[in-house]
Amino acid sequence: MSVAREQVLEVRDLKVHFPIRGSFGRTTGIVRAVDGVSIELGRGETLGIAGESGCGKSTLARAMLRIVEPTAGRIVVGGEDVTAARGPALRHLLKVMQMVFQDPNDSLNPRVKVGAAIEEALIVAHVAPQDRPHRVQEILRTVGLPYAFARRYPHELSGGQRQRVGIARALAVGPQLLVCDEPVSALDVSVRAQIINLFQDLQDQLGLGYVFISHDLAVLRQMSHRVAVMYLGRVVEQAPNQVLYAQPLHPYTQALLGSVPLPSPKANRARQRIHLVGEVPSPSSPPPGCPFHPRCPIAQDVCRNEVPPLRVIASGHHVACHFAQANVWAGGERVGQA
Ligand SMILES: Nc1ncnc2c1ncn2[C@@H]1O[C@H](COP(=O)(O)OP(=O)(O)O)[C@@H](O)[C@H]1O
Ligand code: SF4
Ligand SMILES: [Mg+2]
């Protein structure tokens, strides 16, 4: 993937904190679901986002689309700052960037036929009434469904067909970028492969960019140009795809890769050191120092006291671990927040 590219999305130090309300509506704590994430995406590029359940992936996706409000940070879409956008600026955001959900039922009304559901999205995109039937037909063809499906209700479709309709709805406004939150996780393996192929074809045909969220690193390996690994609301490692899978440097990434066949013997040896035990701690009371230290088999005292900053280890390879290649780190440039 070329580095000099047209940037479609830039997220800087984004935070989403949810207040925990006790009796009488008093705030008794804060859930730091997303706690300082910076990512960017070029045209036609796929950024995979990995991490166990509860790491803040969905909240990040929802905040980027302003479904939940960011607490701090900046979101720039198509060159426009949309962090606090209202009215026309928010509509601009939703024309450039759309979301595909894990469960397409989240975006499909069971009482609305497929054709009408796509037409709703065309109305939002100000497509003239006389052009809409043709566009519905075209969009259905783009996602590999016959026009006859326009007359069906969502419950008359299989899971894979419903996800195709979910993608069709997202495509109706002509976006440059889709934020896909576990879009294939609920599908059978064979259907999953077909939908992954569809995403890849759409990228080739339309130059779409994807923020592709999955807890499944094998899926991300197939889909992504770059992968960011999240842990407790932060990115702990980010690298070009082939680098992350061949040379994972964060113990958390190495542990996650435990079940994925890796291309190099070196990477296979590295991941054998780490077995993931226990669960992700609550983001309402994250551990001090490195958030991964209670589960990290190589944690030292410094890990319990100091948050490791996200640092550049090599071009495009960022890692937040005190012990990721200490020798290379000496010349490392610090990026993002600690
Ligand atoms: N609306 C909300 N109010 C309070 N906590 C939330 C809310 N949404 C998500 N969370 C919490 O934020 C954390 C991250 O959740 P989520 O973004 O869904 O993670 P993931 O998609 O990686 O599983 C979890 O601890 C979750 O319980
Ligand atoms: S900073 Fe320490 S605890 Fe955190 S991942 Fe690295 S070695 Fe493990
Ligand atoms: Mg999620």
JSON list of N, CA, C and O in Angstrom, two decimals, residues 13-69:
[
{"chain": "A", "resi": 13, "resn": "ASP", "atom": "N", "xyz": [-6.49, 11.21, 19.32]},
{"chain": "A", "resi": 13, "resn": "ASP", "atom": "CA", "xyz": [-6.62, 11.19, 20.77]},
{"chain": "A", "resi": 13, "resn": "ASP", "atom": "C", "xyz": [-8.08, 11.13, 21.23]},
{"chain": "A", "resi": 13, "resn": "ASP", "atom": "O", "xyz": [-8.49, 11.83, 22.15]},
{"chain": "A", "resi": 14, "resn": "LEU", "atom": "N", "xyz": [-8.85, 10.29, 20.57]},
{"chain": "A", "resi": 14, "resn": "LEU", "atom": "CA", "xyz": [-10.28, 10.21, 20.85]},
{"chain": "A", "resi": 14, "resn": "LEU", "atom": "C", "xyz": [-10.55, 9.49, 22.17]},
{"chain": "A", "resi": 14, "resn": "LEU", "atom": "O", "xyz": [-9.98, 8.44, 22.45]},
{"chain": "A", "resi": 15, "resn": "LYS", "atom": "N", "xyz": [-11.43, 10.10, 22.96]},
{"chain": "A", "resi": 15, "resn": "LYS", "atom": "CA", "xyz": [-11.83, 9.48, 24.22]},
{"chain": "A", "resi": 15, "resn": "LYS", "atom": "C", "xyz": [-13.36, 9.41, 24.29]},
{"chain": "A", "resi": 15, "resn": "LYS", "atom": "O", "xyz": [-14.03, 10.36, 23.90]},
{"chain": "A", "resi": 16, "resn": "VAL", "atom": "N", "xyz": [-13.85, 8.29, 24.77]},
{"chain": "A", "resi": 16, "resn": "VAL", "atom": "CA", "xyz": [-15.28, 8.17, 25.06]},
{"chain": "A", "resi": 16, "resn": "VAL", "atom": "C", "xyz": [-15.39, 7.62, 26.46]},
{"chain": "A", "resi": 16, "resn": "VAL", "atom": "O", "xyz": [-15.04, 6.46, 26.73]},
{"chain": "A", "resi": 17, "resn": "HIS", "atom": "N", "xyz": [-15.81, 8.46, 27.39]},
{"chain": "A", "resi": 17, "resn": "HIS", "atom": "CA", "xyz": [-15.98, 8.07, 28.79]},
{"chain": "A", "resi": 17, "resn": "HIS", "atom": "C", "xyz": [-17.47, 8.09, 29.11]},
{"chain": "A", "resi": 17, "resn": "HIS", "atom": "O", "xyz": [-18.15, 9.08, 28.82]},
{"chain": "A", "resi": 18, "resn": "PHE", "atom": "N", "xyz": [-17.96, 6.99, 29.69]},
{"chain": "A", "resi": 18, "resn": "PHE", "atom": "CA", "xyz": [-19.37, 6.94, 30.09]},
{"chain": "A", "resi": 18, "resn": "PHE", "atom": "C", "xyz": [-19.46, 7.11, 31.61]},
{"chain": "A", "resi": 18, "resn": "PHE", "atom": "O", "xyz": [-18.77, 6.37, 32.33]},
{"chain": "A", "resi": 19, "resn": "PRO", "atom": "N", "xyz": [-20.28, 8.05, 32.08]},
{"chain": "A", "resi": 19, "resn": "PRO", "atom": "CA", "xyz": [-20.44, 8.15, 33.53]},
{"chain": "A", "resi": 19, "resn": "PRO", "atom": "C", "xyz": [-21.24, 6.98, 34.09]},
{"chain": "A", "resi": 19, "resn": "PRO", "atom": "O", "xyz": [-22.15, 6.47, 33.42]},
{"chain": "A", "resi": 20, "resn": "ILE", "atom": "N", "xyz": [-20.85, 6.49, 35.26]},
{"chain": "A", "resi": 20, "resn": "ILE", "atom": "CA", "xyz": [-21.64, 5.46, 35.95]},
{"chain": "A", "resi": 20, "resn": "ILE", "atom": "C", "xyz": [-22.50, 6.21, 36.96]},
{"chain": "A", "resi": 20, "resn": "ILE", "atom": "O", "xyz": [-21.98, 6.94, 37.81]},
{"chain": "A", "resi": 21, "resn": "ARG", "atom": "N", "xyz": [-23.81, 6.03, 36.84]},
{"chain": "A", "resi": 21, "resn": "ARG", "atom": "CA", "xyz": [-24.71, 6.77, 37.72]},
{"chain": "A", "resi": 21, "resn": "ARG", "atom": "C", "xyz": [-25.18, 5.90, 38.89]},
{"chain": "A", "resi": 21, "resn": "ARG", "atom": "O", "xyz": [-25.63, 4.78, 38.70]},
{"chain": "A", "resi": 22, "resn": "GLY", "atom": "N", "xyz": [-25.05, 6.44, 40.08]},
{"chain": "A", "resi": 22, "resn": "GLY", "atom": "CA", "xyz": [-25.54, 5.75, 41.27]},
{"chain": "A", "resi": 22, "resn": "GLY", "atom": "C", "xyz": [-26.94, 6.26, 41.61]},
{"chain": "A", "resi": 22, "resn": "GLY", "atom": "O", "xyz": [-27.65, 6.79, 40.74]},
{"chain": "A", "resi": 23, "resn": "SER", "atom": "N", "xyz": [-27.32, 6.10, 42.86]},
{"chain": "A", "resi": 23, "resn": "SER", "atom": "CA", "xyz": [-28.64, 6.57, 43.26]},
{"chain": "A", "resi": 23, "resn": "SER", "atom": "C", "xyz": [-28.70, 8.10, 43.15]},
{"chain": "A", "resi": 23, "resn": "SER", "atom": "O", "xyz": [-27.69, 8.79, 43.24]},
{"chain": "A", "resi": 24, "resn": "PHE", "atom": "N", "xyz": [-29.87, 8.61, 42.90]},
{"chain": "A", "resi": 24, "resn": "PHE", "atom": "CA", "xyz": [-30.14, 10.04, 42.70]},
{"chain": "A", "resi": 24, "resn": "PHE", "atom": "C", "xyz": [-29.36, 10.62, 41.52]},
{"chain": "A", "resi": 24, "resn": "PHE", "atom": "O", "xyz": [-29.08, 11.82, 41.48]},
{"chain": "A", "resi": 25, "resn": "GLY", "atom": "N", "xyz": [-28.97, 9.73, 40.57]},
{"chain": "A", "resi": 25, "resn": "GLY", "atom": "CA", "xyz": [-28.31, 10.22, 39.36]},
{"chain": "A", "resi": 25, "resn": "GLY", "atom": "C", "xyz": [-26.90, 10.72, 39.58]},
{"chain": "A", "resi": 25, "resn": "GLY", "atom": "O", "xyz": [-26.30, 11.33, 38.69]},
{"chain": "A", "resi": 26, "resn": "ARG", "atom": "N", "xyz": [-26.37, 10.48, 40.79]},
{"chain": "A", "resi": 26, "resn": "ARG", "atom": "CA", "xyz": [-24.99, 10.95, 41.04]},
{"chain": "A", "resi": 26, "resn": "ARG", "atom": "C", "xyz": [-23.98, 10.11, 40.27]},
{"chain": "A", "resi": 26, "resn": "ARG", "atom": "O", "xyz": [-24.15, 8.90, 40.15]},
{"chain": "A", "resi": 27, "resn": "THR", "atom": "N", "xyz": [-22.93, 10.76, 39.76]},
{"chain": "A", "resi": 27, "resn": "THR", "atom": "CA", "xyz": [-21.88, 10.02, 39.06]},
{"chain": "A", "resi": 27, "resn": "THR", "atom": "C", "xyz": [-20.96, 9.35, 40.08]},
{"chain": "A", "resi": 27, "resn": "THR", "atom": "O", "xyz": [-20.38, 10.02, 40.93]},
{"chain": "A", "resi": 28, "resn": "THR", "atom": "N", "xyz": [-20.89, 8.01, 39.99]},
{"chain": "A", "resi": 28, "resn": "THR", "atom": "CA", "xyz": [-20.08, 7.28, 40.97]},
{"chain": "A", "resi": 28, "resn": "THR", "atom": "C", "xyz": [-18.81, 6.72, 40.37]},
{"chain": "A", "resi": 28, "resn": "THR", "atom": "O", "xyz": [-17.99, 6.13, 41.06]},
{"chain": "A", "resi": 29, "resn": "GLY", "atom": "N", "xyz": [-18.66, 6.89, 39.06]},
{"chain": "A", "resi": 29, "resn": "GLY", "atom": "CA", "xyz": [-17.45, 6.39, 38.40]},
{"chain": "A", "resi": 29, "resn": "GLY", "atom": "C", "xyz": [-17.50, 6.69, 36.92]},
{"chain": "A", "resi": 29, "resn": "GLY", "atom": "O", "xyz": [-18.47, 7.28, 36.43]},
{"chain": "A", "resi": 30, "resn": "ILE", "atom": "N", "xyz": [-16.45, 6.29, 36.23]},
{"chain": "A", "resi": 30, "resn": "ILE", "atom": "CA", "xyz": [-16.36, 6.55, 34.79]},
{"chain": "A", "resi": 30, "resn": "ILE", "atom": "C", "xyz": [-15.87, 5.29, 34.08]},
{"chain": "A", "resi": 30, "resn": "ILE", "atom": "O", "xyz": [-14.89, 4.68, 34.51]},
{"chain": "A", "resi": 31, "resn": "VAL", "atom": "N", "xyz": [-16.59, 4.91, 33.01]},
{"chain": "A", "resi": 31, "resn": "VAL", "atom": "CA", "xyz": [-16.12, 3.81, 32.15]},
{"chain": "A", "resi": 31, "resn": "VAL", "atom": "C", "xyz": [-15.30, 4.44, 31.02]},
{"chain": "A", "resi": 31, "resn": "VAL", "atom": "O", "xyz": [-15.83, 5.18, 30.20]},
{"chain": "A", "resi": 32, "resn": "ARG", "atom": "N", "xyz": [-14.01, 4.13, 31.01]},
{"chain": "A", "resi": 32, "resn": "ARG", "atom": "CA", "xyz": [-13.13, 4.70, 29.97]},
{"chain": "A", "resi": 32, "resn": "ARG", "atom": "C", "xyz": [-13.12, 3.73, 28.79]},
{"chain": "A", "resi": 32, "resn": "ARG", "atom": "O", "xyz": [-12.15, 3.01, 28.58]},
{"chain": "A", "resi": 33, "resn": "ALA", "atom": "N", "xyz": [-14.22, 3.73, 28.03]},
{"chain": "A", "resi": 33, "resn": "ALA", "atom": "CA", "xyz": [-14.38, 2.74, 26.95]},
{"chain": "A", "resi": 33, "resn": "ALA", "atom": "C", "xyz": [-13.36, 2.97, 25.84]},
{"chain": "A", "resi": 33, "resn": "ALA", "atom": "O", "xyz": [-12.81, 2.02, 25.30]},
{"chain": "A", "resi": 34, "resn": "VAL", "atom": "N", "xyz": [-13.13, 4.22, 25.48]},
{"chain": "A", "resi": 34, "resn": "VAL", "atom": "CA", "xyz": [-12.08, 4.58, 24.52]},
{"chain": "A", "resi": 34, "resn": "VAL", "atom": "C", "xyz": [-11.26, 5.65, 25.21]},
{"chain": "A", "resi": 34, "resn": "VAL", "atom": "O", "xyz": [-11.81, 6.63, 25.71]},
{"chain": "A", "resi": 35, "resn": "ASP", "atom": "N", "xyz": [-9.94, 5.45, 25.26]},
{"chain": "A", "resi": 35, "resn": "ASP", "atom": "CA", "xyz": [-9.15, 6.32, 26.15]},
{"chain": "A", "resi": 35, "resn": "ASP", "atom": "C", "xyz": [-7.90, 6.87, 25.46]},
{"chain": "A", "resi": 35, "resn": "ASP", "atom": "O", "xyz": [-6.79, 6.67, 25.93]},
{"chain": "A", "resi": 36, "resn": "GLY", "atom": "N", "xyz": [-8.13, 7.55, 24.32]},
{"chain": "A", "resi": 36, "resn": "GLY", "atom": "CA", "xyz": [-7.01, 8.19, 23.65]},
{"chain": "A", "resi": 36, "resn": "GLY", "atom": "C", "xyz": [-6.55, 7.40, 22.44]},
{"chain": "A", "resi": 36, "resn": "GLY", "atom": "O", "xyz": [-5.41, 6.94, 22.40]},
{"chain": "A", "resi": 37, "resn": "VAL", "atom": "N", "xyz": [-7.43, 7.26, 21.46]},
{"chain": "A", "resi": 37, "resn": "VAL", "atom": "CA", "xyz": [-7.10, 6.48, 20.25]},
{"chain": "A", "resi": 37, "resn": "VAL", "atom": "C", "xyz": [-6.82, 7.44, 19.09]},
{"chain": "A", "resi": 37, "resn": "VAL", "atom": "O", "xyz": [-7.59, 8.37, 18.85]},
{"chain": "A", "resi": 38, "resn": "SER", "atom": "N", "xyz": [-5.73, 7.21, 18.38]},
{"chain": "A", "resi": 38, "resn": "SER", "atom": "CA", "xyz": [-5.41, 7.96, 17.16]},
{"chain": "A", "resi": 38, "resn": "SER", "atom": "C", "xyz": [-5.25, 6.96, 16.02]},
{"chain": "A", "resi": 38, "resn": "SER", "atom": "O", "xyz": [-4.43, 6.05, 16.11]},
{"chain": "A", "resi": 39, "resn": "ILE", "atom": "N", "xyz": [-6.06, 7.15, 14.97]},
{"chain": "A", "resi": 39, "resn": "ILE", "atom": "CA", "xyz": [-5.91, 6.29, 13.79]},
{"chain": "A", "resi": 39, "resn": "ILE", "atom": "C", "xyz": [-6.14, 7.15, 12.54]},
{"chain": "A", "resi": 39, "resn": "ILE", "atom": "O", "xyz": [-6.71, 8.23, 12.62]},
{"chain": "A", "resi": 40, "resn": "GLU", "atom": "N", "xyz": [-5.68, 6.66, 11.41]},
{"chain": "A", "resi": 40, "resn": "GLU", "atom": "CA", "xyz": [-5.98, 7.34, 10.16]},
{"chain": "A", "resi": 40, "resn": "GLU", "atom": "C", "xyz": [-6.17, 6.32, 9.06]},
{"chain": "A", "resi": 40, "resn": "GLU", "atom": "O", "xyz": [-5.78, 5.16, 9.21]},
{"chain": "A", "resi": 41, "resn": "LEU", "atom": "N", "xyz": [-6.82, 6.79, 7.99]},
{"chain": "A", "resi": 41, "resn": "LEU", "atom": "CA", "xyz": [-7.15, 5.86, 6.91]},
{"chain": "A", "resi": 41, "resn": "LEU", "atom": "C", "xyz": [-7.09, 6.59, 5.57]},
{"chain": "A", "resi": 41, "resn": "LEU", "atom": "O", "xyz": [-7.64, 7.69, 5.43]},
{"chain": "A", "resi": 42, "resn": "GLY", "atom": "N", "xyz": [-6.43, 5.97, 4.60]},
{"chain": "A", "resi": 42, "resn": "GLY", "atom": "CA", "xyz": [-6.36, 6.54, 3.26]},
{"chain": "A", "resi": 42, "resn": "GLY", "atom": "C", "xyz": [-7.46, 5.96, 2.37]},
{"chain": "A", "resi": 42, "resn": "GLY", "atom": "O", "xyz": [-8.09, 4.96, 2.72]},
{"chain": "A", "resi": 43, "resn": "ARG", "atom": "N", "xyz": [-7.65, 6.58, 1.21]},
{"chain": "A", "resi": 43, "resn": "ARG", "atom": "CA", "xyz": [-8.65, 6.10, 0.25]},
{"chain": "A", "resi": 43, "resn": "ARG", "atom": "C", "xyz": [-8.32, 4.67, -0.18]},
{"chain": "A", "resi": 43, "resn": "ARG", "atom": "O", "xyz": [-7.15, 4.37, -0.47]},
{"chain": "A", "resi": 44, "resn": "GLY", "atom": "N", "xyz": [-9.33, 3.82, -0.18]},
{"chain": "A", "resi": 44, "resn": "GLY", "atom": "CA", "xyz": [-9.12, 2.46, -0.66]},
{"chain": "A", "resi": 44, "resn": "GLY", "atom": "C", "xyz": [-8.32, 1.57, 0.27]},
{"chain": "A", "resi": 44, "resn": "GLY", "atom": "O", "xyz": [-7.89, 0.49, -0.11]},
{"chain": "A", "resi": 45, "resn": "GLU", "atom": "N", "xyz": [-8.13, 2.04, 1.51]},
{"chain": "A", "resi": 45, "resn": "GLU", "atom": "CA", "xyz": [-7.30, 1.28, 2.45]},
{"chain": "A", "resi": 45, "resn": "GLU", "atom": "C", "xyz": [-8.17, 0.59, 3.50]},
{"chain": "A", "resi": 45, "resn": "GLU", "atom": "O", "xyz": [-9.25, 1.08, 3.83]},
{"chain": "A", "resi": 46, "resn": "THR", "atom": "N", "xyz": [-7.69, -0.53, 4.04]},
{"chain": "A", "resi": 46, "resn": "THR", "atom": "CA", "xyz": [-8.41, -1.18, 5.13]},
{"chain": "A", "resi": 46, "resn": "THR", "atom": "C", "xyz": [-7.55, -1.19, 6.39]},
{"chain": "A", "resi": 46, "resn": "THR", "atom": "O", "xyz": [-6.44, -1.71, 6.38]},
{"chain": "A", "resi": 47, "resn": "LEU", "atom": "N", "xyz": [-8.10, -0.58, 7.43]},
{"chain": "A", "resi": 47, "resn": "LEU", "atom": "CA", "xyz": [-7.46, -0.66, 8.75]},
{"chain": "A", "resi": 47, "resn": "LEU", "atom": "C", "xyz": [-8.25, -1.67, 9.57]},
{"chain": "A", "resi": 47, "resn": "LEU", "atom": "O", "xyz": [-9.44, -1.46, 9.84]},
{"chain": "A", "resi": 48, "resn": "GLY", "atom": "N", "xyz": [-7.61, -2.77, 9.92]},
{"chain": "A", "resi": 48, "resn": "GLY", "atom": "CA", "xyz": [-8.26, -3.75, 10.78]},
{"chain": "A", "resi": 48, "resn": "GLY", "atom": "C", "xyz": [-8.12, -3.32, 12.24]},
{"chain": "A", "resi": 48, "resn": "GLY", "atom": "O", "xyz": [-7.10, -2.76, 12.62]},
{"chain": "A", "resi": 49, "resn": "ILE", "atom": "N", "xyz": [-9.17, -3.56, 13.02]},
{"chain": "A", "resi": 49, "resn": "ILE", "atom": "CA", "xyz": [-9.09, -3.28, 14.46]},
{"chain": "A", "resi": 49, "resn": "ILE", "atom": "C", "xyz": [-9.38, -4.56, 15.22]},
{"chain": "A", "resi": 49, "resn": "ILE", "atom": "O", "xyz": [-10.43, -5.16, 15.05]},
{"chain": "A", "resi": 50, "resn": "ALA", "atom": "N", "xyz": [-8.39, -4.98, 16.02]},
{"chain": "A", "resi": 50, "resn": "ALA", "atom": "CA", "xyz": [-8.49, -6.24, 16.75]},
{"chain": "A", "resi": 50, "resn": "ALA", "atom": "C", "xyz": [-8.58, -5.97, 18.24]},
{"chain": "A", "resi": 50, "resn": "ALA", "atom": "O", "xyz": [-8.32, -4.86, 18.71]},
{"chain": "A", "resi": 51, "resn": "GLY", "atom": "N", "xyz": [-8.91, -7.00, 18.99]},
{"chain": "A", "resi": 51, "resn": "GLY", "atom": "CA", "xyz": [-8.98, -6.88, 20.45]},
{"chain": "A", "resi": 51, "resn": "GLY", "atom": "C", "xyz": [-10.13, -7.71, 20.97]},
{"chain": "A", "resi": 51, "resn": "GLY", "atom": "O", "xyz": [-11.13, -7.91, 20.28]},
{"chain": "A", "resi": 52, "resn": "GLU", "atom": "N", "xyz": [-9.97, -8.19, 22.21]},
{"chain": "A", "resi": 52, "resn": "GLU", "atom": "CA", "xyz": [-11.03, -9.01, 22.81]},
{"chain": "A", "resi": 52, "resn": "GLU", "atom": "C", "xyz": [-12.29, -8.17, 23.05]},
{"chain": "A", "resi": 52, "resn": "GLU", "atom": "O", "xyz": [-12.25, -6.95, 23.03]},
{"chain": "A", "resi": 53, "resn": "SER", "atom": "N", "xyz": [-13.36, -8.89, 23.36]},
{"chain": "A", "resi": 53, "resn": "SER", "atom": "CA", "xyz": [-14.61, -8.23, 23.71]},
{"chain": "A", "resi": 53, "resn": "SER", "atom": "C", "xyz": [-14.38, -7.29, 24.89]},
{"chain": "A", "resi": 53, "resn": "SER", "atom": "O", "xyz": [-13.68, -7.65, 25.84]},
{"chain": "A", "resi": 54, "resn": "GLY", "atom": "N", "xyz": [-14.95, -6.10, 24.82]},
{"chain": "A", "resi": 54, "resn": "GLY", "atom": "CA", "xyz": [-14.84, -5.15, 25.93]},
{"chain": "A", "resi": 54, "resn": "GLY", "atom": "C", "xyz": [-13.66, -4.19, 25.80]},
{"chain": "A", "resi": 54, "resn": "GLY", "atom": "O", "xyz": [-13.45, -3.35, 26.68]},
{"chain": "A", "resi": 55, "resn": "CYS", "atom": "N", "xyz": [-12.89, -4.29, 24.70]},
{"chain": "A", "resi": 55, "resn": "CYS", "atom": "CA", "xyz": [-11.72, -3.42, 24.55]},
{"chain": "A", "resi": 55, "resn": "CYS", "atom": "C", "xyz": [-12.05, -2.04, 23.99]},
{"chain": "A", "resi": 55, "resn": "CYS", "atom": "O", "xyz": [-11.17, -1.19, 23.89]},
{"chain": "A", "resi": 56, "resn": "GLY", "atom": "N", "xyz": [-13.29, -1.83, 23.57]},
{"chain": "A", "resi": 56, "resn": "GLY", "atom": "CA", "xyz": [-13.70, -0.49, 23.13]},
{"chain": "A", "resi": 56, "resn": "GLY", "atom": "C", "xyz": [-13.84, -0.35, 21.63]},
{"chain": "A", "resi": 56, "resn": "GLY", "atom": "O", "xyz": [-14.00, 0.76, 21.12]},
{"chain": "A", "resi": 57, "resn": "LYS", "atom": "N", "xyz": [-13.83, -1.47, 20.90]},
{"chain": "A", "resi": 57, "resn": "LYS", "atom": "CA", "xyz": [-13.87, -1.41, 19.44]},
{"chain": "A", "resi": 57, "resn": "LYS", "atom": "C", "xyz": [-15.19, -0.80, 18.94]},
{"chain": "A", "resi": 57, "resn": "LYS", "atom": "O", "xyz": [-15.20, 0.09, 18.10]},
{"chain": "A", "resi": 58, "resn": "SER", "atom": "N", "xyz": [-16.31, -1.32, 19.46]},
{"chain": "A", "resi": 58, "resn": "SER", "atom": "CA", "xyz": [-17.61, -0.82, 19.00]},
{"chain": "A", "resi": 58, "resn": "SER", "atom": "C", "xyz": [-17.82, 0.63, 19.40]},
{"chain": "A", "resi": 58, "resn": "SER", "atom": "O", "xyz": [-18.38, 1.42, 18.64]},
{"chain": "A", "resi": 59, "resn": "THR", "atom": "N", "xyz": [-17.36, 0.98, 20.60]},
{"chain": "A", "resi": 59, "resn": "THR", "atom": "CA", "xyz": [-17.53, 2.37, 21.04]},
{"chain": "A", "resi": 59, "resn": "THR", "atom": "C", "xyz": [-16.72, 3.30, 20.15]},
{"chain": "A", "resi": 59, "resn": "THR", "atom": "O", "xyz": [-17.19, 4.38, 19.77]},
{"chain": "A", "resi": 60, "resn": "LEU", "atom": "N", "xyz": [-15.52, 2.88, 19.77]},
{"chain": "A", "resi": 60, "resn": "LEU", "atom": "CA", "xyz": [-14.72, 3.68, 18.84]},
{"chain": "A", "resi": 60, "resn": "LEU", "atom": "C", "xyz": [-15.47, 3.88, 17.53]},
{"chain": "A", "resi": 60, "resn": "LEU", "atom": "O", "xyz": [-15.58, 5.00, 17.02]},
{"chain": "A", "resi": 61, "resn": "ALA", "atom": "N", "xyz": [-16.02, 2.78, 16.99]},
{"chain": "A", "resi": 61, "resn": "ALA", "atom": "CA", "xyz": [-16.76, 2.86, 15.73]},
{"chain": "A", "resi": 61, "resn": "ALA", "atom": "C", "xyz": [-17.95, 3.81, 15.86]},
{"chain": "A", "resi": 61, "resn": "ALA", "atom": "O", "xyz": [-18.17, 4.69, 15.03]},
{"chain": "A", "resi": 62, "resn": "ARG", "atom": "N", "xyz": [-18.69, 3.65, 16.95]},
{"chain": "A", "resi": 62, "resn": "ARG", "atom": "CA", "xyz": [-19.90, 4.46, 17.13]},
{"chain": "A", "resi": 62, "resn": "ARG", "atom": "C", "xyz": [-19.55, 5.92, 17.33]},
{"chain": "A", "resi": 62, "resn": "ARG", "atom": "O", "xyz": [-20.28, 6.81, 16.87]},
{"chain": "A", "resi": 63, "resn": "ALA", "atom": "N", "xyz": [-18.44, 6.18, 18.01]},
{"chain": "A", "resi": 63, "resn": "ALA", "atom": "CA", "xyz": [-18.04, 7.58, 18.22]},
{"chain": "A", "resi": 63, "resn": "ALA", "atom": "C", "xyz": [-17.62, 8.21, 16.89]},
{"chain": "A", "resi": 63, "resn": "ALA", "atom": "O", "xyz": [-17.92, 9.38, 16.64]},
{"chain": "A", "resi": 64, "resn": "MET", "atom": "N", "xyz": [-16.95, 7.43, 16.03]},
{"chain": "A", "resi": 64, "resn": "MET", "atom": "CA", "xyz": [-16.51, 8.00, 14.75]},
{"chain": "A", "resi": 64, "resn": "MET", "atom": "C", "xyz": [-17.70, 8.43, 13.92]},
{"chain": "A", "resi": 64, "resn": "MET", "atom": "O", "xyz": [-17.63, 9.37, 13.15]},
{"chain": "A", "resi": 65, "resn": "LEU", "atom": "N", "xyz": [-18.82, 7.71, 14.07]},
{"chain": "A", "resi": 65, "resn": "LEU", "atom": "CA", "xyz": [-20.03, 8.05, 13.33]},
{"chain": "A", "resi": 65, "resn": "LEU", "atom": "C", "xyz": [-20.98, 8.92, 14.15]},
{"chain": "A", "resi": 65, "resn": "LEU", "atom": "O", "xyz": [-22.10, 9.18, 13.74]},
{"chain": "A", "resi": 66, "resn": "ARG", "atom": "N", "xyz": [-20.49, 9.33, 15.32]},
{"chain": "A", "resi": 66, "resn": "ARG", "atom": "CA", "xyz": [-21.25, 10.22, 16.21]},
{"chain": "A", "resi": 66, "resn": "ARG", "atom": "C", "xyz": [-22.56, 9.58, 16.68]},
{"chain": "A", "resi": 66, "resn": "ARG", "atom": "O", "xyz": [-23.54, 10.29, 16.97]},
{"chain": "A", "resi": 67, "resn": "ILE", "atom": "N", "xyz": [-22.59, 8.24, 16.74]},
{"chain": "A", "resi": 67, "resn": "ILE", "atom": "CA", "xyz": [-23.75, 7.56, 17.33]},
{"chain": "A", "resi": 67, "resn": "ILE", "atom": "C", "xyz": [-23.64, 7.72, 18.85]},
{"chain": "A", "resi": 67, "resn": "ILE", "atom": "O", "xyz": [-24.64, 7.82, 19.55]},
{"chain": "A", "resi": 68, "resn": "VAL", "atom": "N", "xyz": [-22.41, 7.69, 19.36]},
{"chain": "A", "resi": 68, "resn": "VAL", "atom": "CA", "xyz": [-22.16, 8.13, 20.74]},
{"chain": "A", "resi": 68, "resn": "VAL", "atom": "C", "xyz": [-21.24, 9.35, 20.66]},
{"chain": "A", "resi": 68, "resn": "VAL", "atom": "O", "xyz": [-20.45, 9.48, 19.72]},
{"chain": "A", "resi": 69, "resn": "GLU", "atom": "N", "xyz": [-21.38, 10.25, 21.61]},
{"chain": "A", "resi": 69, "resn": "GLU", "atom": "CA", "xyz": [-20.61, 11.49, 21.58]},
{"chain": "A", "resi": 69, "resn": "GLU", "atom": "C", "xyz": [-19.22, 11.29, 22.17]},
{"chain": "A", "resi": 69, "resn": "GLU", "atom": "O", "xyz": [-19.09, 10.76, 23.28]}
]
